[in-house]
Each structure stands twice: as structure tokens, then as C-alpha cells.
Coordinates of C-alpha atoms in Angstrom, one line a residue:
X1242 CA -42.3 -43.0 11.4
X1243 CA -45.9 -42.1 11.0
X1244 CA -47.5 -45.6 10.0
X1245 CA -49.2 -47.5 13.3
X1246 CA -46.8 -46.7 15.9
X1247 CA -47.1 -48.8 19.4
X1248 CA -46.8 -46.8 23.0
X1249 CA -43.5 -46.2 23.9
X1250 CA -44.8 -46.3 27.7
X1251 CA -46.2 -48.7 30.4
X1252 CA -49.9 -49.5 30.4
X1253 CA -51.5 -47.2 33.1
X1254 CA -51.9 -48.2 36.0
X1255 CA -49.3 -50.9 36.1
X1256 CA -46.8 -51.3 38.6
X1257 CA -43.1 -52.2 38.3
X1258 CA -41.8 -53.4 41.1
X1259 CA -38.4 -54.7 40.2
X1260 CA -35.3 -52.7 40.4
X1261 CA -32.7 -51.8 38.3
X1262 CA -29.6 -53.3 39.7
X1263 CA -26.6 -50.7 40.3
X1264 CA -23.8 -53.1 41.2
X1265 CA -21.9 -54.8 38.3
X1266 CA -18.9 -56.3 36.2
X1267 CA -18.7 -55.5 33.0
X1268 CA -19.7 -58.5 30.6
X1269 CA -17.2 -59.7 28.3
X1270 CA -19.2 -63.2 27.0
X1271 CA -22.0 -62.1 24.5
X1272 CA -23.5 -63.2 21.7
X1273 CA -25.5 -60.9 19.7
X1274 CA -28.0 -62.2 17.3
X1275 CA -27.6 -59.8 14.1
X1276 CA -31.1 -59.3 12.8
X1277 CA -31.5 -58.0 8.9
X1278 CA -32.5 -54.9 8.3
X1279 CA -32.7 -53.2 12.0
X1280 CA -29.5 -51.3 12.5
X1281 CA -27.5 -54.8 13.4
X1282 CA -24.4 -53.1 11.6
X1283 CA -24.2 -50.0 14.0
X1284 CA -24.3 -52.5 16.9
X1285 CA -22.1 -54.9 15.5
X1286 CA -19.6 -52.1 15.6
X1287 CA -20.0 -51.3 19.3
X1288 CA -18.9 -55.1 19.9
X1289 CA -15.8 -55.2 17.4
X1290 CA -14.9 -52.0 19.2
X1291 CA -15.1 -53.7 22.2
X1292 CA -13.5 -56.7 21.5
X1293 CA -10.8 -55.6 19.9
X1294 CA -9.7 -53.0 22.4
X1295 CA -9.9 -55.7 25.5
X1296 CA -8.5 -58.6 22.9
X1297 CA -11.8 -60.8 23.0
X1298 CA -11.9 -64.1 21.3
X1299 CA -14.9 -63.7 18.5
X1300 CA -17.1 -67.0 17.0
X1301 CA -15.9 -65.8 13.2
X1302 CA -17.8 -67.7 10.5
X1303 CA -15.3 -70.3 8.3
X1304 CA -17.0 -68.6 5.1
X1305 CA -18.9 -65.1 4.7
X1306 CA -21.9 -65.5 7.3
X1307 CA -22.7 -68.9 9.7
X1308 CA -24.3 -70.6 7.0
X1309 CA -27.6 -68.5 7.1
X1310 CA -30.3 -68.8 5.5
X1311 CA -29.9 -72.4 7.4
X1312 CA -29.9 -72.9 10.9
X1313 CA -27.0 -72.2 12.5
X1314 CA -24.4 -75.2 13.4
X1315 CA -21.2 -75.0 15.5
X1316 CA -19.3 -76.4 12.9
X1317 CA -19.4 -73.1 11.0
X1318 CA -17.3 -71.0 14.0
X1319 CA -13.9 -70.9 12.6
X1320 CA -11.6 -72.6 14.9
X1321 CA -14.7 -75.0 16.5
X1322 CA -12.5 -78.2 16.1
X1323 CA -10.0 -77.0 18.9
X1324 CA -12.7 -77.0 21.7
X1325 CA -12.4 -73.0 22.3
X1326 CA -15.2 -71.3 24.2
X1327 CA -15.6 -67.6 22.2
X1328 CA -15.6 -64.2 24.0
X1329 CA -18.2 -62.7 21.5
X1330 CA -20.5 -63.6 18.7
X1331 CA -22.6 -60.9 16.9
X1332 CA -22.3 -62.4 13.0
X1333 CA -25.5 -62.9 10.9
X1334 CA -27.2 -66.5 11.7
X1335 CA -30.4 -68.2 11.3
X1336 CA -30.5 -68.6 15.0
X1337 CA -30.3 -72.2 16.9
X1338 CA -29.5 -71.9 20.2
X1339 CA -28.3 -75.4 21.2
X1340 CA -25.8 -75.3 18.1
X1341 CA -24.6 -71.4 19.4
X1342 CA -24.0 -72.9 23.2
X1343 CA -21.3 -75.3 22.0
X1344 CA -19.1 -72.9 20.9
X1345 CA -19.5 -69.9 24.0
X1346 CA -19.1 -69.7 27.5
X1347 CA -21.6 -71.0 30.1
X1348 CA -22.1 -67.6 31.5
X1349 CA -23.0 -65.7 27.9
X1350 CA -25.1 -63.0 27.8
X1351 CA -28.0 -63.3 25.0
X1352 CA -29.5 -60.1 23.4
X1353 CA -30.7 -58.7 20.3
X1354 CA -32.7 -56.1 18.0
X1355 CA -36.0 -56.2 16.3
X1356 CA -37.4 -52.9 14.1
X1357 CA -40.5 -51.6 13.6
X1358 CA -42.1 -54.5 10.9
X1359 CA -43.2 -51.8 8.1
X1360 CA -39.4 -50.5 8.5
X1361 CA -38.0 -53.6 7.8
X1362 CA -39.8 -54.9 5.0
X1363 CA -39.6 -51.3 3.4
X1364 CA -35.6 -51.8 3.5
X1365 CA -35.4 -55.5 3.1
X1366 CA -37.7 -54.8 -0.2
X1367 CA -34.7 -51.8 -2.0
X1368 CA -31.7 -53.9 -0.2
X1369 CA -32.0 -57.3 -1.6
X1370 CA -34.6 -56.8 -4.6
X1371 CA -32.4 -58.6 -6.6
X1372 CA -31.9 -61.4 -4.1
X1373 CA -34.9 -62.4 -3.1
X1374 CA -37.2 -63.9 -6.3
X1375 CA -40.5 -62.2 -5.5
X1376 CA -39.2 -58.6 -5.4
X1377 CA -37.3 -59.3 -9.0
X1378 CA -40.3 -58.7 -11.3
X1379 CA -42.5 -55.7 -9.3
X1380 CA -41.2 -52.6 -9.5
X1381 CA -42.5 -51.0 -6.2
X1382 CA -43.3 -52.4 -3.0
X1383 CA -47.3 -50.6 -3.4
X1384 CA -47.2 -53.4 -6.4
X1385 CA -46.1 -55.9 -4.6
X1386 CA -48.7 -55.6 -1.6
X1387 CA -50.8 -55.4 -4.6
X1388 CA -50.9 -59.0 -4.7
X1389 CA -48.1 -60.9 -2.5
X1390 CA -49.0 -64.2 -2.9
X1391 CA -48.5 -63.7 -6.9
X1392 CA -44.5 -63.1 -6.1
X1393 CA -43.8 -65.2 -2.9
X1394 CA -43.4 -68.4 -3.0
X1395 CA -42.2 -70.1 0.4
X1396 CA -38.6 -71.5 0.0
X1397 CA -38.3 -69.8 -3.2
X1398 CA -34.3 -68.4 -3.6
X1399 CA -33.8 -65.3 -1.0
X1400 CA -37.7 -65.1 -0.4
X1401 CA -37.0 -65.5 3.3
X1402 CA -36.2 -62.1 3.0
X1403 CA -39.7 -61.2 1.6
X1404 CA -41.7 -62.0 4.5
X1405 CA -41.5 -62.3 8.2
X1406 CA -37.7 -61.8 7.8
X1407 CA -37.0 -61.0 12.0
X1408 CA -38.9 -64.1 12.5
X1409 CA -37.1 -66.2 10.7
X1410 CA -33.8 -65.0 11.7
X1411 CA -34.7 -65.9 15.1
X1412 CA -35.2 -69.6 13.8
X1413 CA -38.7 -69.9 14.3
X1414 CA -40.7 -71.3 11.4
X1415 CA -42.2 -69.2 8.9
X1416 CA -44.1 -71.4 7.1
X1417 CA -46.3 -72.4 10.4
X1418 CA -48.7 -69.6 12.2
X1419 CA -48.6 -70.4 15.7
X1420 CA -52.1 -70.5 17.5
X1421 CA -52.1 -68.4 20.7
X1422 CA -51.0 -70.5 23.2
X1423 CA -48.0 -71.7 21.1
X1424 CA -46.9 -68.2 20.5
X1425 CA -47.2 -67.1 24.2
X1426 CA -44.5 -70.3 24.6
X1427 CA -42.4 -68.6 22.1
X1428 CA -42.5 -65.6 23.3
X1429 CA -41.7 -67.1 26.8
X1430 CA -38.9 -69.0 25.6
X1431 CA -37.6 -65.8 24.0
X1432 CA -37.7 -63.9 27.0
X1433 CA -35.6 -66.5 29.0
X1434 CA -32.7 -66.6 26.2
X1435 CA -32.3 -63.2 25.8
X1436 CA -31.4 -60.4 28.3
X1437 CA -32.3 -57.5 26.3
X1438 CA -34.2 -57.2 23.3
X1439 CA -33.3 -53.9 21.5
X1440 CA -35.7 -51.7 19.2
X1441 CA -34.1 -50.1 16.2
X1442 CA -37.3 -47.6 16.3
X1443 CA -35.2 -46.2 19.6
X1444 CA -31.6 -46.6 19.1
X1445 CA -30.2 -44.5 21.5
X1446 CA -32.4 -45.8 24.7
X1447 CA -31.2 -49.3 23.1
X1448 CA -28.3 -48.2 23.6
X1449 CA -28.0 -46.7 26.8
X1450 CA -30.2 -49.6 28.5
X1451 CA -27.4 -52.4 26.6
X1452 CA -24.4 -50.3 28.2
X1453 CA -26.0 -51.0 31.8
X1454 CA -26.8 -54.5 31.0
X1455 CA -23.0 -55.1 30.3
X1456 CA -22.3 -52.8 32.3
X1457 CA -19.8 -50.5 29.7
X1458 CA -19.1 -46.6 30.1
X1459 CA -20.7 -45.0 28.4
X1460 CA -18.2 -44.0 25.8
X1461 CA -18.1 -47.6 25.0
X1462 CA -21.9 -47.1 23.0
X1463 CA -20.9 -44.4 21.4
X1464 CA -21.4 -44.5 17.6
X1465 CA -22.4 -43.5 13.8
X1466 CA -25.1 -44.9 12.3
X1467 CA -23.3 -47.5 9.6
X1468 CA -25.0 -49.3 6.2
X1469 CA -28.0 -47.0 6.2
X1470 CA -29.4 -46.4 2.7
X1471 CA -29.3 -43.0 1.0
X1472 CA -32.3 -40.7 0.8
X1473 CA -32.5 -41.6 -2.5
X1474 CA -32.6 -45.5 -2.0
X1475 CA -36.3 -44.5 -0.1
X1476 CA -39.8 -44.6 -0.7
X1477 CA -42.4 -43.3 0.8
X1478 CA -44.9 -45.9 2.3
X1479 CA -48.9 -45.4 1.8
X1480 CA -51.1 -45.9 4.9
X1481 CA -52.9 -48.7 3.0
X1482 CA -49.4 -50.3 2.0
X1483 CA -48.4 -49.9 5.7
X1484 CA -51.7 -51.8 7.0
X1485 CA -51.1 -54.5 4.4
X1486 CA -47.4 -55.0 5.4
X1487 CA -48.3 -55.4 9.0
X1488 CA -50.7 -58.1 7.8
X1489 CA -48.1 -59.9 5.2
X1490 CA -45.8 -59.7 8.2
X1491 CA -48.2 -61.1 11.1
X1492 CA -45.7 -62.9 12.7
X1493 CA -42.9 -59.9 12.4
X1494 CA -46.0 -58.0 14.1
X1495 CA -46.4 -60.3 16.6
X1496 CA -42.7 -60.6 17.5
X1497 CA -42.4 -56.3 17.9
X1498 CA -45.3 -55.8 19.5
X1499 CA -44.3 -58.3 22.4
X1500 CA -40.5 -57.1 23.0
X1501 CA -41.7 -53.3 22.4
X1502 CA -43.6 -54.0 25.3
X1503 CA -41.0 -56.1 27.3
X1504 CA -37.9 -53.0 25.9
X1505 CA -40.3 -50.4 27.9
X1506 CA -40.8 -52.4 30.9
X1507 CA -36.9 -52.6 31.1
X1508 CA -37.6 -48.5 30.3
X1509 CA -39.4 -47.9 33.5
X1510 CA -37.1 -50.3 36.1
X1511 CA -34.0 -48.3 34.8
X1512 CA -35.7 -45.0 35.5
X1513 CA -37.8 -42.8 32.0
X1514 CA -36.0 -39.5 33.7
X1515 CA -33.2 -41.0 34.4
X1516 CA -32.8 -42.7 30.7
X1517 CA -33.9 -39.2 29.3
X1518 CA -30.6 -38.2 30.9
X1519 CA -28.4 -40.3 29.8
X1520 CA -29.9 -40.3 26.3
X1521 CA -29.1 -36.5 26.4
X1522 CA -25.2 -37.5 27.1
X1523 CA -25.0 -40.1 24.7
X1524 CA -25.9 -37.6 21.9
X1525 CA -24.0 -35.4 22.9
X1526 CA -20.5 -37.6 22.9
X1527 CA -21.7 -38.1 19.8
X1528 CA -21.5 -34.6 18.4
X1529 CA -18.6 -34.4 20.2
X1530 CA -16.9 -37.0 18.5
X1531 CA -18.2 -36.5 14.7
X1532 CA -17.0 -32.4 14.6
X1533 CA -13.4 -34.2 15.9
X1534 CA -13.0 -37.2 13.4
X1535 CA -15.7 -36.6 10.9
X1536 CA -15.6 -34.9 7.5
X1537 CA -19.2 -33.9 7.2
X1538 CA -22.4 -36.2 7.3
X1539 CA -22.6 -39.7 5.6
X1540 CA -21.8 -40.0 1.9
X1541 CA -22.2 -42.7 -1.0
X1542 CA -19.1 -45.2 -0.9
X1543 CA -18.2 -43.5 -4.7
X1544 CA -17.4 -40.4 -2.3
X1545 CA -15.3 -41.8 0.2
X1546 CA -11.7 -41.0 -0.4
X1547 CA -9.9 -44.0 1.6
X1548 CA -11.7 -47.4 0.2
X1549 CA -10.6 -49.0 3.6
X1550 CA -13.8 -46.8 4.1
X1551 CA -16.3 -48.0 2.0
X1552 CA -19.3 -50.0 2.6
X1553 CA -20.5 -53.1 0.6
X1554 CA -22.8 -52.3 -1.9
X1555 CA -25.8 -54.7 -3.6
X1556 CA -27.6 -54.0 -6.2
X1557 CA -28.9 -50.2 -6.8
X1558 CA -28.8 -49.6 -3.4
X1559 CA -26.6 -46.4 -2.6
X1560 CA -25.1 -47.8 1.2
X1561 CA -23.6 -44.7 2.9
X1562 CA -20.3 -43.9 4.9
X1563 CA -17.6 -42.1 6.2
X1564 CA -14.6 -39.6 5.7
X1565 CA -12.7 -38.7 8.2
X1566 CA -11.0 -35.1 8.6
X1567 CA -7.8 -34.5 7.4
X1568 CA -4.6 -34.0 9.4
X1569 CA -5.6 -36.3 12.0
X1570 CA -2.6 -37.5 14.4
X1571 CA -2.0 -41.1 13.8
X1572 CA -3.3 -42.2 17.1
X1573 CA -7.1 -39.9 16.1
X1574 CA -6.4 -41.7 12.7
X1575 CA -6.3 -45.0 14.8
X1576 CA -9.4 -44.1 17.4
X1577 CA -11.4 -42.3 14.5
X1578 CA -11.4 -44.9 12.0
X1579 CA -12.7 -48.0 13.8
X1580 CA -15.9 -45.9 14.1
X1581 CA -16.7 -45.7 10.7
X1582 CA -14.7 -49.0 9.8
X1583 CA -17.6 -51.1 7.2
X1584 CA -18.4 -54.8 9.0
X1585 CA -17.0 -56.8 6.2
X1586 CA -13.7 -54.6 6.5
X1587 CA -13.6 -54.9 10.6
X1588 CA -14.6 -58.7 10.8
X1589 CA -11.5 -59.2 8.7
X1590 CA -9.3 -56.8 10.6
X1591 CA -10.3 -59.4 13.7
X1592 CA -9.7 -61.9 11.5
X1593 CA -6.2 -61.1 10.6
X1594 CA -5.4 -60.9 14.8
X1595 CA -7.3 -63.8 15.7
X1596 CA -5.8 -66.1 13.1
X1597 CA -2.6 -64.3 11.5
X1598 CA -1.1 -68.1 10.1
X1599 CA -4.2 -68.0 7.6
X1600 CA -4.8 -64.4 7.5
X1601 CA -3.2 -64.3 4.0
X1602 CA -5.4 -66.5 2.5
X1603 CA -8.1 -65.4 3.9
X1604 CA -8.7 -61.8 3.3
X1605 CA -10.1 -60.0 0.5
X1606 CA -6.9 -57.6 -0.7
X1607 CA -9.0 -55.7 -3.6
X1608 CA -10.9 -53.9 -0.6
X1609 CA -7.3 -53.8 1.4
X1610 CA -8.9 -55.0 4.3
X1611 CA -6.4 -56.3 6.1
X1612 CA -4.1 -53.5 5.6
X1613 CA -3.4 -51.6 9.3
X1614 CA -5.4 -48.5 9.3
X1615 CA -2.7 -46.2 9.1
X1616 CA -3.0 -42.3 8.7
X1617 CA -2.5 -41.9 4.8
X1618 CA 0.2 -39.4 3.7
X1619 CA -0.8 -35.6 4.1
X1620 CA -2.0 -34.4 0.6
X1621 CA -2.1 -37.9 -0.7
X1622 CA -5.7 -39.1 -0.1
X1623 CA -5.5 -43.1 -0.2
X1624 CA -7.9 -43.6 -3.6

């Protein structure tokens, strides 16, 4: 990423004085706010993982997503009515934290992951061009920095998606800009709800600082990058397209420029070196485990032999995936596949053991969703 990149260190001359701490439990109450657009889908899959290896309740949504784009209400979680207090909730929301605290434990740990603003829009702009109704008629984002005020119209169908999309996610207002003070209060408030805020832009220290945080192994952060676009599905941004989508996005701006500062800071009391390190490991776990379970790099779904496998798709967008090597042992099958396992496809699988009595009616059988990820037959790749 060329376009106006921020420091990735700690103002000279500024002292951090806190320490990381060493002693720890390992967190098992977490709610993940699932941003659009900035690797939310990898993330979400370290947490399914998680939760379904230790049997964690999760805060499911009755329908597709928690009613976004509205703010988020308790009476979405599947299974509110009974009282329950959720394990872990990391589905896509429009944010609203006194609804989310009625449905998870006292103790929950808050965290979530913001994206370079000129990233997001540029992805937000070829994922949901036929979603939102001021990317329908321009056929190139250049065009429609052109003149964005021609195409947007606030509270137009989808448009939330259009402009200051992380923003809006976090349930702050989009149609308001804050004066100063206000949006040091915001940023304030921010800061005391969430323990982490992760950046995309650096996935792997994201990565490595949320394991400490919940104090995981390692192991436990391990994974593939998931619903990434193909090469294909990406256009190159202009400098001058770049400077105008920082300005269309002010408040997306705003937002990064605060918690890239705040993501360093956490940086610098964990140790640069000793992050370095551990960033080091982390890749190469990875490597490790994509020459054991992987068939080569990413693919389009089209090319993905088992459709357990393969990712949503919307619109032109090519969304990439998985295959996984042949003549697996069932228990690699097992361990492999909930890797490369597509969100819709997982948050059923959870589904189907949270709530088997409804499990039937519930899940999508043309994807076979719910079917248990066994090891097709040798020589009989699952079509």
C-alpha cells in the first residue's frame, strides 16, 4: 500500500511507561465487532475455531446477520428469550453497546479491526457495487470520486457502504461531523469499550498482540487469509483518487488514524523486538501448516472441488478459497478443513451444535452446510 501511509512507530521522544502484563488466563467471553471490508472473516475464523474446540456458547443472529444496517438489539441473538449469557460474539452488527451487554457476560472482552480507509472503500466499492445505489451507475471508482455527491445520497438503499462504512459500523452517526472536542469524546469512549483495536494493514502483529490479550498459544491465531478478492476483482488506485477518498471518508480517516496510533502504543509496551519475533513464528506455523493441508494457493470458488469449501459470492466479485490435499487422514481432514471452512458454512456448523432441535430447519442444504466434514472417498472428489 503506497497511498498516504501513517507511522507504524511511536512519536520520538515519547515514553511508554506501562508494562505488558505476563501473567494470564486465557479469555473465553469475547465479543468481536466484525467490521466490513477489513479482514473480519479471517478473524472470525480464529474465534469459531476457538469456540468450537472448547464448546463455547456463541450470540448467533435469528436471521442472516443482527439486523445490520440498524442498530444492533438483543432481541436478534437466537436464543435471547431464555436469559443465557453468550461465550462469544463476533457476527456482523451495526454496533450498540448497551443492546450487546444484555446478552454476554459481565466480564467480556471488547475488541475489533479497522483497515486503512483508501483499502476499504476500494473493496467496499467491487464487493457490494450492486448493493449499494451510488456505486450502480459509475463504472469505476476514479468516476465516482469524480463527483460523489452526484451518486450518494444519505440513507439511500446500501449507500452506508459508500461512505464512512467503519464508522458507521461502530454505530456512530454518519450523517453528523463531530467538531473536535466531540470526537476526542468518541474516541475516548472507544478506547474504554474496546481492549484492542486491530489494524488489517498489519494482520499478523494484530494477531500476535490479540493472542496475548486473550492470552491463546499461539497456534490458536494461526490462519489463511479467507473472502479476499481475486487479483482480478482489483484496481489500481490513483494518488489523486487516493487523496479524494481520504476526504470522502473524513470520519473513516479520523477513526484509523486514532487507533493506528493507540495499536502501536500497545506495539511498544509488548516489546517491537520481541513482537518481530513472534511475528517470525506465527508465519512460519503458517507455512507449516498450508504445505501439510493445503492444495496450492487460494483459488476462485468455481475451482474448489468440495463445495463445503466454497465461499459466498456477490455480484462479479471472484471471492477466493481453499482445497485441501488429497489423502488426508480423517482426523487432518477434520483439523485441516476448519481452516479454510467459508463463515456462512461455519456459523451454521455452530449452529447445528448449539441448537440441533432446529438445526433442520435452519440450515441451508444446497451448500451442504450442515453436513459433518468428513474426508470424501479417495478418488471421488465431493463435486
Amino acid at each position: 500500500m503506497n497511498h498516504l501511509v501513517l507511522q507504524s512507530k511511536i512519536p520520538a521522544g515519547q515514553k511508554i511507561t506501562k508494562v505488558w502484563p505476563e501473567k494470564c488466563k486465557a479469555r473465553h467471553h469475547i465479543m468481536f465487532l466484525k467490521t466490513h471490508k477489513t479482514a473480519g472473516s479471517t478473524v472470525l475464523n480464529v474465534l469459531y475455531r476457538y469456540g468450537d474446540h472448547w464448546n463455547l456458547s456463541f450470540a448467533l443472529p435469528v436471521h442472516y446477520q443482527f439486523g445490520y444496517p440498524s442498530l444492533f438489539r438483543a432481541t436478534w441473538v437466537k436464543g435471547h428469550d431464555t436469559g443465557q449469557r453468550f461465550d462469544l460474539m463476533c457476527n456482523h452488527m451495526r454496533f450498540r453497546l448497551s443492546e450487546v451487554k444484555k446478552v454476554m457476560h459481565p466480564d467480556t472482552f471488547f475488541f475489533t479491526i479497522l483497515r486503512h480507509p483508501v483499502e476499504v472503500a476500494a473493496s467496499a466499492f467491487s464487493y457490494y457495487k450492486s448493493t449499494a445505489s451510488a456505486f450502480r451507475n459509475v463504472s469505476s471508482l476514479d468516476s465516482f470520486m469524480q463527483n460523489p455527491l452526484h451518486f450518494f445520497h444519505p440513507g439511500a438503499q446500501g449507500n452506508n457502504y459508500a461512505r464512512n462504512l467503519m464508522w458507521f459500523d461502530l454505530g456512530l452517526d454518519p450523517h453528523k461531523k463531530p467538531t473536535q472536542t466531540e470526537l476526542q469524546k468518541i474516541f475516548t469512549s472507544l478506547d474504554n469499550i474496546f481492549g484492542i483495536v486491530l489494524l488489517a494493514d498489519y494482520f499478523d502483529e494484530s494477531m500476535v498482540l490479540l493472542r496475548h490479550a486473550l492470552c491463546w498459544p499461539l497456534d490458536d491465531v494461526v490462519t489463511f487469509k479467507l473472502n479476499s478478492r481475486s487479483n482480478a476483482s482489483m484496481a489500481a488506485i490513483s494518488q489523486e483518487t487516493a487523496v479524494r477518498l481520504r476526504q470522502w471518508n473524513s470520519l473513516d480517516w479520523a477513526l484509523y488514524f486514532h487507533f493506528n496510533t493507540s495499536f502501536w502504543h500497545h506495539a511498544a509496551r509488548f516489546g517491537l523486538a520481541r513482537l518481530d519475533a513472534e511475528v517470525q513464528e506465527l508465519r512460519a506455523r503458517k507455512k507449516v501448516l498450508a504445505a501439510h493441508c493445503l492444495q496450492g494457493s487460494a483459488v476462485e470458488g468455481r475451482i474448489i472441488n468440495d463445495k463445503r469449501f466454497r465461499p459466498f459470492q456477490l455480484g462479479s466479485v471472484q471471492i477466493l478459497g481453499y482445497n485441501l490435499k488429497p489423502g488426508l487422514s480423517r482426523e487432518e481432514f477434520t483439523r485441516c478443513s476448519r481452516f479454510i471452512l467459508p463463515e456462512l458454512q461455519y456459523k451454521d456448523r455452530i449452529y447445528v451444535r448449539q441448537f440441533p432441535s432446529k438445526a433442520q430447519a435452519r440450515i441451508n442444504w444446497n451448500h451442504t452446510i450442515g453436513s459433518p466434514l468428513r474426508r470424501p472417498p479417495v478418488g471421488k472428489a465431493k463435486a
